[in-house]
N, CA and C atoms as an extended XYZ file, in Angstrom:
288
Properties=species:S:1:pos:R:3:atomname:S:1:resname:S:1:resid:I:1 pbc="F F F"
N        -5.665       31.709       36.597 N   GLN     1
C        -4.244       31.603       36.825 CA  GLN     1
C        -3.714       30.436       35.987 C   GLN     1
N        -2.568       30.645       35.355 N   TYR     2
C        -1.944       29.630       34.500 CA  TYR     2
C        -1.135       28.676       35.361 C   TYR     2
N        -1.389       27.373       35.236 N   ASP     3
C        -0.709       26.397       36.079 CA  ASP     3
C         0.439       25.677       35.374 C   ASP     3
N         0.796       26.098       34.182 N   GLY     4
C         1.936       25.515       33.470 CA  GLY     4
C         1.580       24.362       32.561 C   GLY     4
N         0.349       23.905       32.580 N   GLN     5
C        -0.063       22.825       31.696 CA  GLN     5
C        -0.627       23.427       30.420 C   GLN     5
N        -0.244       22.866       29.244 N   PRO     6
C        -0.713       23.448       27.989 CA  PRO     6
C        -2.221       23.339       27.793 C   PRO     6
N        -2.834       22.270       28.265 N   ASN     7
C        -4.269       22.093       28.109 CA  ASN     7
C        -4.822       21.549       29.416 C   ASN     7
N        -5.327       22.438       30.247 N   ALA     8
C        -5.798       22.011       31.561 CA  ALA     8
C        -7.247       21.548       31.523 C   ALA     8
N        -7.942       21.755       30.429 N   GLY     9
C        -9.348       21.372       30.313 CA  GLY     9
C        -9.496       19.889       30.079 C   GLY     9
N       -10.731       19.407       30.060 N   PRO    10
C       -10.954       17.981       29.818 CA  PRO    10
C       -10.590       17.622       28.383 C   PRO    10
N       -10.062       16.425       28.234 N   SER    11
C        -9.698       15.986       26.892 CA  SER    11
C       -10.967       15.638       26.116 C   SER    11
N       -10.921       15.743       24.773 N   PRO    12
C       -12.120       15.423       23.998 CA  PRO    12
C       -12.505       13.955       24.072 C   PRO    12
N       -11.564       13.090       24.423 N   ALA    13
C       -11.854       11.664       24.496 CA  ALA    13
C       -12.430       11.261       25.847 C   ALA    13
N       -12.458       12.181       26.778 N   GLY    14
C       -12.961       11.841       28.107 CA  GLY    14
C       -11.813       11.570       29.047 C   GLY    14
N       -12.123       11.358       30.292 N   ARG    15
C       -11.101       11.175       31.320 CA  ARG    15
C       -10.449        9.798       31.187 C   ARG    15
N        -9.134        9.803       30.973 N   GLY    16
C        -8.376        8.569       30.930 CA  GLY    16
C        -8.480        7.793       29.627 C   GLY    16
N        -9.229        8.241       28.670 N   GLN    17
C        -9.403        7.514       27.408 CA  GLN    17
C        -8.484        8.126       26.354 C   GLN    17
N        -7.758        7.280       25.633 N   ARG    18
C        -6.842        7.760       24.604 CA  ARG    18
C        -7.565        7.883       23.274 C   ARG    18
N        -7.121        8.832       22.471 N   LEU    19
C        -7.672        8.980       21.118 CA  LEU    19
C        -7.198        7.824       20.255 C   LEU    19
N        -8.050        7.277       19.410 N   PRO    20
C        -7.617        6.179       18.534 CA  PRO    20
C        -6.635        6.681       17.482 C   PRO    20
N        -5.690        5.850       17.137 N   LYS    21
C        -4.686        6.183       16.124 CA  LYS    21
C        -5.323        6.079       14.741 C   LYS    21
N        -4.939        6.983       13.841 N   ASP    22
C        -5.568        6.974       12.514 CA  ASP    22
C        -4.819        6.124       11.483 C   ASP    22
N        -3.577        5.745       11.707 N   TYR    23
C        -2.785        4.893       10.814 CA  TYR    23
C        -2.636        5.474        9.404 C   TYR    23
N        -2.608        6.793        9.277 N   MET    24
C        -2.497        7.417        7.954 CA  MET    24
C        -1.121        7.161        7.330 C   MET    24
N        -0.057        7.374        8.099 N   VAL    25
C         1.294        7.183        7.561 CA  VAL    25
C         1.503        5.726        7.167 C   VAL    25
N         1.095        4.824        8.033 N   GLU    26
C         1.250        3.402        7.742 CA  GLU    26
C         0.448        2.996        6.507 C   GLU    26
N        -0.744        3.568        6.356 N   SER    27
C        -1.588        3.260        5.201 CA  SER    27
C        -0.933        3.718        3.901 C   SER    27
N        -0.348        4.903        3.932 N   VAL    28
C         0.343        5.404        2.731 CA  VAL    28
C         1.526        4.501        2.390 C   VAL    28
N         2.288        4.111        3.402 N   LEU    29
C         3.465        3.279        3.150 CA  LEU    29
C         3.104        1.910        2.592 C   LEU    29
N         2.095        1.248        3.162 N   VAL    30
C         1.734       -0.069        2.624 CA  VAL    30
C         1.074        0.051        1.255 C   VAL    30
N         0.406        1.179        0.983 N   THR    31
C        -0.174        1.380       -0.340 CA  THR    31
C         0.929        1.478       -1.388 C   THR    31
N         1.980        2.208       -1.073 N   VAL    32
C         3.067        2.417       -2.032 CA  VAL    32
C         3.954        1.179       -2.160 C   VAL    32
N         4.270        0.537       -1.030 N   PHE    33
C         5.297       -0.504       -1.054 CA  PHE    33
C         4.775       -1.939       -0.997 C   PHE    33
N         3.552       -2.171       -0.548 N   CYS    34
C         3.121       -3.558       -0.335 CA  CYS    34
C         1.961       -3.981       -1.228 C   CYS    34
N         0.799       -3.438       -1.001 N   CYS    35
C        -0.391       -3.895       -1.710 CA  CYS    35
C        -1.293       -2.696       -1.989 C   CYS    35
N        -1.445       -2.358       -3.243 N   LEU    36
C        -2.184       -1.163       -3.622 CA  LEU    36
C        -3.656       -1.234       -3.223 C   LEU    36
N        -4.310       -2.336       -3.495 N   LEU    37
C        -5.754       -2.431       -3.273 CA  LEU    37
C        -6.128       -2.300       -1.796 C   LEU    37
N        -5.572       -3.156       -0.962 N   THR    38
C        -5.916       -3.089        0.461 CA  THR    38
C        -5.314       -1.854        1.121 C   THR    38
N        -4.218       -1.331        0.579 N   GLY    39
C        -3.644       -0.095        1.095 CA  GLY    39
C        -4.565        1.091        0.877 C   GLY    39
N        -5.214        1.147       -0.282 N   VAL    40
C        -6.159        2.239       -0.552 CA  VAL    40
C        -7.362        2.143        0.379 C   VAL    40
N        -7.838        0.937        0.630 N   VAL    41
C        -8.959        0.772        1.550 CA  VAL    41
C        -8.531        1.188        2.963 C   VAL    41
N        -7.302        0.863        3.359 N   ALA    42
C        -6.787        1.300        4.656 CA  ALA    42
C        -6.709        2.822        4.717 C   ALA    42
N        -6.340        3.456        3.607 N   LEU    43
C        -6.329        4.924        3.544 CA  LEU    43
C        -7.725        5.502        3.765 C   LEU    43
N        -8.723        4.867        3.191 N   VAL    44
C       -10.101        5.337        3.365 CA  VAL    44
C       -10.498        5.265        4.838 C   VAL    44
N       -10.184        4.153        5.496 N   TYR    45
C       -10.520        4.030        6.911 CA  TYR    45
C        -9.690        4.972        7.774 C   TYR    45
N        -8.457        5.236        7.380 N   SER    46
C        -7.639        6.208        8.112 CA  SER    46
C        -8.261        7.593        8.032 C   SER    46
N        -8.716        7.947        6.849 N   HIS    47
C        -9.385        9.235        6.683 CA  HIS    47
C       -10.686        9.276        7.479 C   HIS    47
N       -11.419        8.179        7.490 N   GLU    48
C       -12.666        8.110        8.262 CA  GLU    48
C       -12.392        8.274        9.757 C   GLU    48
N       -11.265        7.712       10.230 N   THR    49
C       -10.890        7.893       11.635 CA  THR    49
C       -10.667        9.361       11.942 C   THR    49
N        -9.918       10.050       11.083 N   ARG    50
C        -9.674       11.480       11.290 CA  ARG    50
C       -10.967       12.282       11.242 C   ARG    50
N       -11.834       11.950       10.308 N   ALA    51
C       -13.096       12.683       10.186 CA  ALA    51
C       -13.966       12.462       11.427 C   ALA    51
N       -14.028       11.230       11.911 N   ALA    52
C       -14.830       10.943       13.103 CA  ALA    52
C       -14.260       11.645       14.329 C   ALA    52
N       -12.942       11.703       14.431 N   LEU    53
C       -12.326       12.418       15.552 CA  LEU    53
C       -12.640       13.906       15.493 C   LEU    53
N       -12.614       14.460       14.294 N   SER    54
C       -12.862       15.903       14.169 CA  SER    54
C       -14.299       16.267       14.524 C   SER    54
N       -15.235       15.345       14.319 N   ARG    55
C       -16.622       15.655       14.682 CA  ARG    55
C       -16.983       15.114       16.063 C   ARG    55
N       -16.017       14.498       16.738 N   GLY    56
C       -16.226       14.042       18.108 CA  GLY    56
C       -16.906       12.701       18.248 C   GLY    56
N       -17.003       11.923       17.185 N   ASP    57
C       -17.659       10.606       17.216 CA  ASP    57
C       -16.615        9.538       17.563 C   ASP    57
N       -16.439        9.318       18.859 N   MET    58
C       -15.388        8.403       19.304 CA  MET    58
C       -15.685        6.943       18.947 C   MET    58
N       -16.942        6.552       18.957 N   ALA    59
C       -17.294        5.166       18.631 CA  ALA    59
C       -16.919        4.847       17.180 C   ALA    59
N       -17.282        5.733       16.263 N   GLN    60
C       -16.949        5.519       14.852 CA  GLN    60
C       -15.442        5.616       14.629 C   GLN    60
N       -14.781        6.504       15.346 N   ALA    61
C       -13.327        6.640       15.220 CA  ALA    61
C       -12.629        5.352       15.656 C   ALA    61
N       -13.102        4.749       16.735 N   ASN    62
C       -12.507        3.489       17.195 CA  ASN    62
C       -12.712        2.361       16.191 C   ASN    62
N       -13.907        2.271       15.626 N   VAL    63
C       -14.195        1.222       14.639 CA  VAL    63
C       -13.325        1.411       13.394 C   VAL    63
N       -13.270        2.631       12.884 N   ALA    64
C       -12.479        2.901       11.683 CA  ALA    64
C       -10.991        2.688       11.949 C   ALA    64
N       -10.527        3.029       13.146 N   SER    65
C        -9.127        2.835       13.497 CA  SER    65
C        -8.764        1.357       13.515 C   SER    65
N        -9.627        0.538       14.095 N   LYS    66
C        -9.369       -0.911       14.132 CA  LYS    66
C        -9.349       -1.507       12.728 C   LYS    66
N       -10.256       -1.052       11.873 N   ARG    67
C       -10.281       -1.564       10.494 CA  ARG    67
C        -9.030       -1.124        9.736 C   ARG    67
N        -8.623        0.123        9.924 N   ALA    68
C        -7.401        0.600        9.268 CA  ALA    68
C        -6.192       -0.199        9.749 C   ALA    68
N        -6.127       -0.457       11.047 N   GLN    69
C        -5.024       -1.230       11.595 CA  GLN    69
C        -4.996       -2.641       11.000 C   GLN    69
N        -6.148       -3.275       10.911 N   SER    70
C        -6.221       -4.629       10.353 CA  SER    70
C        -5.786       -4.650        8.891 C   SER    70
N        -6.232       -3.671        8.126 N   LEU    71
C        -5.873       -3.628        6.709 CA  LEU    71
C        -4.401       -3.300        6.498 C   LEU    71
N        -3.835       -2.459        7.343 N   VAL    72
C        -2.403       -2.175        7.252 CA  VAL    72
C        -1.609       -3.442        7.525 C   VAL    72
N        -1.990       -4.173        8.559 N   LEU    73
C        -1.291       -5.419        8.888 CA  LEU    73
C        -1.445       -6.447        7.768 C   LEU    73
N        -2.659       -6.594        7.250 N   PHE    74
C        -2.873       -7.532        6.147 CA  PHE    74
C        -2.042       -7.144        4.927 C   PHE    74
N        -2.026       -5.854        4.585 N   SER    75
C        -1.255       -5.384        3.432 CA  SER    75
C         0.235       -5.652        3.610 C   SER    75
N         0.721       -5.405        4.820 N   LEU    76
C         2.135       -5.648        5.096 CA  LEU    76
C         2.479       -7.122        4.955 C   LEU    76
N         1.664       -7.972        5.545 N   LEU    77
C         1.925       -9.411        5.454 CA  LEU    77
C         1.802       -9.925        4.025 C   LEU    77
N         0.804       -9.424        3.291 N   PHE    78
C         0.652       -9.837        1.898 CA  PHE    78
C         1.848       -9.381        1.059 C   PHE    78
N         2.299       -8.159        1.286 N   GLY    79
C         3.460       -7.648        0.560 CA  GLY    79
C         4.715       -8.457        0.850 C   GLY    79
N         4.917       -8.816        2.127 N   LEU    80
C         6.072       -9.652        2.477 CA  LEU    80
C         5.964      -11.037        1.845 C   LEU    80
N         4.772      -11.624        1.888 N   PHE    81
C         4.562      -12.938        1.277 CA  PHE    81
C         4.841      -12.890       -0.220 C   PHE    81
N         4.324      -11.872       -0.909 N   ALA    82
C         4.527      -11.751       -2.354 CA  ALA    82
C         6.007      -11.550       -2.689 C   ALA    82
N         6.693      -10.733       -1.900 N   SER    83
C         8.117      -10.484       -2.150 CA  SER    83
C         8.947      -11.742       -1.933 C   SER    83
N         8.696      -12.442       -0.857 N   ILE    84
C         9.455      -13.664       -0.572 CA  ILE    84
C         9.147      -14.738       -1.615 C   ILE    84
N         7.898      -14.842       -2.016 N   SER    85
C         7.528      -15.811       -3.059 CA  SER    85
C         8.227      -15.498       -4.374 C   SER    85
N         8.309      -14.217       -4.711 N   TRP    86
C         8.975      -13.815       -5.959 CA  TRP    86
C        10.460      -14.154       -5.915 C   TRP    86
N        11.120      -13.903       -4.790 N   VAL    87
C        12.543      -14.222       -4.659 CA  VAL    87
C        12.754      -15.729       -4.788 C   VAL    87
N        11.912      -16.518       -4.138 N   ILE    88
C        12.032      -17.980       -4.237 CA  ILE    88
C        11.810      -18.441       -5.673 C   ILE    88
N        10.811      -17.870       -6.344 N   TYR    89
C        10.535      -18.228       -7.736 CA  TYR    89
C        11.735      -17.920       -8.629 C   TYR    89
N        12.328      -16.745       -8.460 N   VAL    90
C        13.479      -16.362       -9.296 CA  VAL    90
C        14.656      -17.269       -9.028 C   VAL    90
N        14.918      -17.559       -7.750 N   LEU    91
C        16.043      -18.442       -7.419 CA  LEU    91
C        15.829      -19.843       -7.972 C   LEU    91
N        14.621      -20.362       -7.892 N   VAL    92
C        14.346      -21.698       -8.439 CA  VAL    92
C        14.452      -21.677       -9.957 C   VAL    92
N        13.968      -20.638      -10.608 N   ALA    93
C        14.018      -20.547      -12.068 CA  ALA    93
C        15.455      -20.428      -12.564 C   ALA    93
N        16.302      -19.744      -11.809 N   LEU    94
C        17.683      -19.573      -12.235 CA  LEU    94
C        18.552      -20.792      -12.008 C   LEU    94
N        18.308      -21.527      -10.953 N   TYR    95
C        19.237      -22.584      -10.573 CA  TYR    95
C        18.704      -23.991      -10.771 C   TYR    95
N        17.498      -24.144      -11.306 N   LEU    96
C        17.017      -25.506      -11.588 CA  LEU    96
C        16.778      -25.709      -13.050 C   LEU    96
């Protein structure tokens, strides 16, 4: 009998455990807009997260997700630092 829930079976992550986020969109954005090198490495870990999830390896998916998250954050901060430094450099070069 259908009880109205789309997936009444057990989740692949187990009871009460959430699937780790893969950070694919964020990795693409920081690769394009912030830092190419660390963004590409974040993309690799994002892909590894998806691959581990597809084969059911939750431990590896969690590790790869955390690494992707760290690299996305580092890339974002590095990109902001580089942009702000460039603006300060241009302003100092123009007005001093």
